[in-house]
Short mmCIF file of C-alpha atoms and ligand atoms in Angstrom, two decimals:
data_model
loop_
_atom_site.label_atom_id
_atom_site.label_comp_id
_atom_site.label_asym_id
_atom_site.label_seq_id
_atom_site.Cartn_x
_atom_site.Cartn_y
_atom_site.Cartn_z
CA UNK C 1065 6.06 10.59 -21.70
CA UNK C 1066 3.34 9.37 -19.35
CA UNK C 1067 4.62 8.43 -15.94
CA UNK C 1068 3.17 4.85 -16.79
CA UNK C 1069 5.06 4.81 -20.08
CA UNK C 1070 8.08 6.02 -18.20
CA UNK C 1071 7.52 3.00 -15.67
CA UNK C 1072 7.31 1.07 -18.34
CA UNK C 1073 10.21 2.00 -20.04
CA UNK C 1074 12.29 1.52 -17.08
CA UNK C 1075 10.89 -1.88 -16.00
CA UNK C 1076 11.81 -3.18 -19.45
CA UNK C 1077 15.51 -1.83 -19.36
CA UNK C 1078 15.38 -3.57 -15.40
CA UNK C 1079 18.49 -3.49 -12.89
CA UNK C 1080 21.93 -1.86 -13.40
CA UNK C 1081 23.31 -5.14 -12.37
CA UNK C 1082 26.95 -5.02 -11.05
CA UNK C 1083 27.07 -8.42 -10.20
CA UNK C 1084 25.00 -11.57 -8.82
CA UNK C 1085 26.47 -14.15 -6.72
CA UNK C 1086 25.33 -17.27 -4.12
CA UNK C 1087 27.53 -17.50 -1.10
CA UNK C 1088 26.68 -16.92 2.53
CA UNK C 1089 25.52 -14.14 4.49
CA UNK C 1090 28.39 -12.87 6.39
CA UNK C 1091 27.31 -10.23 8.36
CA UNK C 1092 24.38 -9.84 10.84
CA UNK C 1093 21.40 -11.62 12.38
CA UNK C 1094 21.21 -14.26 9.11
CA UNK C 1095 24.68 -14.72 9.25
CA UNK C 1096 26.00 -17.94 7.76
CA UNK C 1097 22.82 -18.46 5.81
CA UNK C 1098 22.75 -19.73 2.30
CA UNK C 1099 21.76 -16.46 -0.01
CA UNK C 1100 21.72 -15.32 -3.71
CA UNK C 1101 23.00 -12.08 -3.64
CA UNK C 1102 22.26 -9.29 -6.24
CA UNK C 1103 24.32 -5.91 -6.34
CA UNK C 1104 23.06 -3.15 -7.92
CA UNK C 1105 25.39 -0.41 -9.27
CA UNK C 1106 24.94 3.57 -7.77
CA UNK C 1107 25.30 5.37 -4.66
CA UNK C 1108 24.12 8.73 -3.11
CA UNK C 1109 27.02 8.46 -0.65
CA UNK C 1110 31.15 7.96 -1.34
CA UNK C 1111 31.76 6.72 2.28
CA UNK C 1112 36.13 6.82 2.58
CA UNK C 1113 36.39 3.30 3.36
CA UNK C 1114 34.02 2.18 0.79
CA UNK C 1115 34.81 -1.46 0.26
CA UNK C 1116 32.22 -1.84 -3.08
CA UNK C 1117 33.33 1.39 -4.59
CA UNK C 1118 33.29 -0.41 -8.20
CA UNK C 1119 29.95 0.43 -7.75
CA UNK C 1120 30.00 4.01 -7.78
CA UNK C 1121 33.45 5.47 -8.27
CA UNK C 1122 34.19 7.28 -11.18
CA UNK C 1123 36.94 5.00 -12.97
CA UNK C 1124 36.41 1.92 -10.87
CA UNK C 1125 32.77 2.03 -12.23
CA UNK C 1126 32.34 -1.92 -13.68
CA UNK C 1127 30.35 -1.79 -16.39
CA UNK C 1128 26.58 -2.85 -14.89
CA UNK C 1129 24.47 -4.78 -16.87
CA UNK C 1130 21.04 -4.08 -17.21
CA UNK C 1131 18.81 -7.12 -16.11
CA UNK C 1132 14.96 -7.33 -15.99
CA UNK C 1133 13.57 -7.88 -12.95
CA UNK C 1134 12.40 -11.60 -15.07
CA UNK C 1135 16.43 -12.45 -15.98
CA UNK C 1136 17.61 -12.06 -12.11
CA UNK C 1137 14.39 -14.16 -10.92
CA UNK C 1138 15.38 -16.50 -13.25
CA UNK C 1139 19.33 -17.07 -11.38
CA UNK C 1140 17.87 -16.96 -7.98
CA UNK C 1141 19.07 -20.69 -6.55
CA UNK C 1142 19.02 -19.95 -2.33
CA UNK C 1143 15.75 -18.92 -0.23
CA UNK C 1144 17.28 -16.02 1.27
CA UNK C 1145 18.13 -13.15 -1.18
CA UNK C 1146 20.09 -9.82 -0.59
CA UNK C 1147 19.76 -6.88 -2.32
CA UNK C 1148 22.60 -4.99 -1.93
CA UNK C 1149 24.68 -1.87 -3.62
CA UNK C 1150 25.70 0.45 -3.76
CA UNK C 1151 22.28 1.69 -2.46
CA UNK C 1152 19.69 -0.38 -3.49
CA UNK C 1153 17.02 1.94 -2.75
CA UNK C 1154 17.65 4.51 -5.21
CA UNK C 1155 16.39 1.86 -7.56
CA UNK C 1156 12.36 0.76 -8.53
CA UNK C 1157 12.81 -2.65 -6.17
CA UNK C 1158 9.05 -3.16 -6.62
CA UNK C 1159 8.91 -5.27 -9.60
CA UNK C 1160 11.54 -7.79 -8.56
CA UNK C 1161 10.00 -7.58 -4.49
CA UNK C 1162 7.07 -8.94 -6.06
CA UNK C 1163 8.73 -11.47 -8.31
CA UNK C 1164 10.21 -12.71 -4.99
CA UNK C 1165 7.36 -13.61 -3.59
CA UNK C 1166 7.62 -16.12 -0.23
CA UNK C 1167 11.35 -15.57 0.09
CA UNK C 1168 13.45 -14.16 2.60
CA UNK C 1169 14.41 -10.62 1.47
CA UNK C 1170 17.08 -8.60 2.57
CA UNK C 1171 17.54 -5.01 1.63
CA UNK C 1172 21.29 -3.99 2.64
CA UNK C 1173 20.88 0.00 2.82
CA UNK C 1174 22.61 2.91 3.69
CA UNK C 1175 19.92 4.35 5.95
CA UNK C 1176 19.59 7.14 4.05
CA UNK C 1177 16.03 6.88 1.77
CA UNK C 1178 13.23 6.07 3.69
CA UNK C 1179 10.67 3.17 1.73
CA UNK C 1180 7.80 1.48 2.30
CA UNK C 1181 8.28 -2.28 0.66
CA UNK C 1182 6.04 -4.45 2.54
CA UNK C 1183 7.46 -7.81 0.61
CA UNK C 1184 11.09 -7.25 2.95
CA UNK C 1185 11.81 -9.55 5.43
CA UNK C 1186 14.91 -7.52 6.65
CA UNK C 1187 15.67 -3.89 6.46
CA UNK C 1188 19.36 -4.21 7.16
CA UNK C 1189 20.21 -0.32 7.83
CA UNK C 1190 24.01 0.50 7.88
CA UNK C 1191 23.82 4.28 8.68
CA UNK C 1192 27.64 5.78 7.90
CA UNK C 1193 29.19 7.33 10.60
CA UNK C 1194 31.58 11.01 10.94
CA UNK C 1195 34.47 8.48 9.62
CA UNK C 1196 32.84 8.00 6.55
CA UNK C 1197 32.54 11.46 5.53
CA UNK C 1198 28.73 11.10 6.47
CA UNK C 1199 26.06 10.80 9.11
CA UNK C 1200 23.46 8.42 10.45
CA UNK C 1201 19.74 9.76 9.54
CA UNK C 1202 17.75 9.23 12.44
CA UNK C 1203 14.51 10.24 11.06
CA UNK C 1204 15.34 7.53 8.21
CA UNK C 1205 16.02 5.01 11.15
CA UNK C 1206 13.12 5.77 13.14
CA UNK C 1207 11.19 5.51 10.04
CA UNK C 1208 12.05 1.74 9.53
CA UNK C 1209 11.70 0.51 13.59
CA UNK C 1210 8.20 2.20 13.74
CA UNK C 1211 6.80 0.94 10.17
CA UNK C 1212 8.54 -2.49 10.30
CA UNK C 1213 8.82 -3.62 13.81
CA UNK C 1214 10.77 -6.70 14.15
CA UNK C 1215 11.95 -6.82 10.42
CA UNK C 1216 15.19 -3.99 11.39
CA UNK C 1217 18.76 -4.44 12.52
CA UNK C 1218 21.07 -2.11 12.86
CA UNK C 1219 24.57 -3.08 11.55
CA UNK C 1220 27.03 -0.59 12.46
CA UNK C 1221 30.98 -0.82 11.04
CA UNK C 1222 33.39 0.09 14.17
CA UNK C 1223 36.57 1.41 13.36
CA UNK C 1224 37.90 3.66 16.67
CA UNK C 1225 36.21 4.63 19.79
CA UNK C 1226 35.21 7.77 18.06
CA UNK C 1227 32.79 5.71 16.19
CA UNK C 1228 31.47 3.76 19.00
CA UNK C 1229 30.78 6.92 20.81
CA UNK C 1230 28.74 8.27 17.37
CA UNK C 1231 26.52 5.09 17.81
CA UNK C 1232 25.78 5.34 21.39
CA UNK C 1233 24.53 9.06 20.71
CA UNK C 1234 22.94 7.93 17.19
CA UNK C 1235 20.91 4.91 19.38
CA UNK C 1236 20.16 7.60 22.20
CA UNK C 1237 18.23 9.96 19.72
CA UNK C 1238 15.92 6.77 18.08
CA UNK C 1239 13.63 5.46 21.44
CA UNK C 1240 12.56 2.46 19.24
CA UNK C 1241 16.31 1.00 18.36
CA UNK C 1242 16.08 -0.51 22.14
CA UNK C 1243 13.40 -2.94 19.87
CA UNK C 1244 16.03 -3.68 17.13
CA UNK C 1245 18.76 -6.05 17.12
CA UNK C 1246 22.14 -3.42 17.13
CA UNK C 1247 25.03 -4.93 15.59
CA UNK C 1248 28.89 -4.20 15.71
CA UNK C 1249 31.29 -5.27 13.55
CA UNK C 1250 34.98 -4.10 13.67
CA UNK C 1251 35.74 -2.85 10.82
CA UNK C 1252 37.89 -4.99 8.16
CA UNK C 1253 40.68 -3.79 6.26
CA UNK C 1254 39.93 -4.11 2.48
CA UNK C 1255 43.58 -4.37 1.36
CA UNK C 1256 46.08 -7.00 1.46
CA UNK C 1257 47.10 -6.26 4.52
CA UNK C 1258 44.10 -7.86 6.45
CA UNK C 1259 45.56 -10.79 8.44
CA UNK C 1260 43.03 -13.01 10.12
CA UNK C 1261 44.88 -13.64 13.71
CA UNK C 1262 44.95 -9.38 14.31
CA UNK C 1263 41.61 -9.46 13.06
CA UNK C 1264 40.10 -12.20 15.38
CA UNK C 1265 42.23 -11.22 18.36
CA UNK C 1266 40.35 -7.26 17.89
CA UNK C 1267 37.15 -8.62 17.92
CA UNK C 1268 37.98 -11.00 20.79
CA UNK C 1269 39.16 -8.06 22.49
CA UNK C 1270 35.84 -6.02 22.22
CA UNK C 1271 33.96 -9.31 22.98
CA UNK C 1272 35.05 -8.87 26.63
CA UNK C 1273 35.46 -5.03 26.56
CA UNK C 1274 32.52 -3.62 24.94
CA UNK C 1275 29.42 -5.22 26.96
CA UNK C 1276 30.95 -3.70 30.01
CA UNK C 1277 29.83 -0.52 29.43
CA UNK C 1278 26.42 -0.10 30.96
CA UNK C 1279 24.44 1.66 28.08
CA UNK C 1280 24.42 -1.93 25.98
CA UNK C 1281 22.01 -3.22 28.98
CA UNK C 1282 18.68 -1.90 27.04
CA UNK C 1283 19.95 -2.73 23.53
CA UNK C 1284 19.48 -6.22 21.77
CA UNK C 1285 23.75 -5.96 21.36
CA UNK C 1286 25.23 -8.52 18.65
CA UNK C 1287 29.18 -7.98 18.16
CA UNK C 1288 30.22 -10.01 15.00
CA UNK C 1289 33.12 -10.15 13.25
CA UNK C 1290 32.29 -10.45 8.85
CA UNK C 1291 32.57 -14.30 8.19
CA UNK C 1292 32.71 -14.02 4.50
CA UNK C 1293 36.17 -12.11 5.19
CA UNK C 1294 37.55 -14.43 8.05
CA UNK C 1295 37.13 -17.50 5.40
CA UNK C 1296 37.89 -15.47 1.85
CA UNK C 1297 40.17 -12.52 3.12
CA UNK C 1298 41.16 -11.32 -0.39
CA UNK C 1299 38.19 -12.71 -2.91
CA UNK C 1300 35.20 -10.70 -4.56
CA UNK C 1301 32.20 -11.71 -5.12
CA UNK C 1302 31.52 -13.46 -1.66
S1 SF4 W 2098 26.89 3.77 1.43
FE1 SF4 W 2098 27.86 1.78 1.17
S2 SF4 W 2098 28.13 1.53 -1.07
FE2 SF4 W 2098 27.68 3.70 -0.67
S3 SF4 W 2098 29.71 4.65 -0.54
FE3 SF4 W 2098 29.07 4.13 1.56
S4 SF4 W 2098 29.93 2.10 1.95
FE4 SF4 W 2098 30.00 2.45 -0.28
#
């Protein structure tokens, strides 16, 4: 087959969709902004603490259904959009990029595949620290704050001091993330056991703790806590 007929091919079977949903953004420089969000099923990483693993994980693997760039244009009902995973990027995004037109995009990534979609608003690069069984790309990162200044953050899931120290040497190694806005979020538990009160009184805690330390002076430092999981603790789909 042709590499056109294979594009072909593919753009008619679409998007391994694992799920579509409107809610707010909770996490990040948009946060608390109206979005559709679309999911896509597949990952090149298996982080520990995954908390979409029914996108990937052999036997949690929900069924996705495949959706033509056309059938998710046709559910889009907020301005902003997310494209999220899994990791999006190991998809063709190109055909429903330019279906999207004028809207805000958001690509939620790993950091680890480097692309070159002009149509993105945001580039919202998660690179997966030691804890996660993995390790932030920098030459992915510095890819995305040189080709799309302005259009980056850097959202960074904090679990121990371990992993703050990992960020502060992954930030030290990319000159241009001093440009980006660098975001921390303490990580959330993804069981029943999350309780809001411990939850708020951590991040309250690193509100006054973290900014001390010098090295935050020449970043663009956000620390957020997810608001999707402060108002829907134990709900999918949010
Ligand atoms: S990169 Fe994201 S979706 Fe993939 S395994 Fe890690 S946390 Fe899960």
């Amino acid at each position: 087959m042709s590499d056109a007929a294979t594009a072909e091919s593919r753009n008619l079977r679409g998007y391994p969709v694992n799920e579509i949903f409107h809610s707010i953004q909770g996490e990040g420089t948009q946060v608390g902004r109206p979005s559709t969000f679309i999911r896509l099923t597949g990952c090149n990483y298996t982080c520990h603490w995954c908390d979409t693993p029914h996108t990937w994980k052999m036997g949690q693997i929900r069924k996705p259904e495949w959706q033509t760039a056309e059938h998710l244009l046709g559910q889009i009902k907020f301005r902003s959009v997310v494209i999220t995973g899994g990791e999006p990027l190991l998809h063709d995004l190109q055909p429903l990029l330019t279906g999207l037109g004028d809207r805000h995009v958001t690509i939620e990534t790993n950091g680890s595949i480097a692309a070159d979609h002009e149509e993105v608003s945001l580039w919202s690069l998660s690179p997966k620290l030691a804890s996660s069984g993995h390790h932030p790309d920098t030459a992915v990162i510095g890819h995305y704050l040189s080709r799309f200044p302005g259009r980056v953050q850097l959202k960074f899931v904090i679990g121990s001091e371990a992993d703050l120290a990992e960020v502060k040497t992954t930030l030290a190694k990319v000159p241009d993330a001093r440009k980006a806005a660098v975001i921390l979020q303490p990580v959330t538990p993804q069981d029943e056991a999350f309780d809001r009160e411990t939850y708020l009184d951590r991040y309250a805690g690193w509100v006054l703790s973290v900014p001390e330390d010098p090295f935050w002076q020449h970043y663009n430092l956000q620390l957020l806590p997810q608001l999707h999981r402060l108002c829907w603790p134990h709900r999918d789909g949010i």
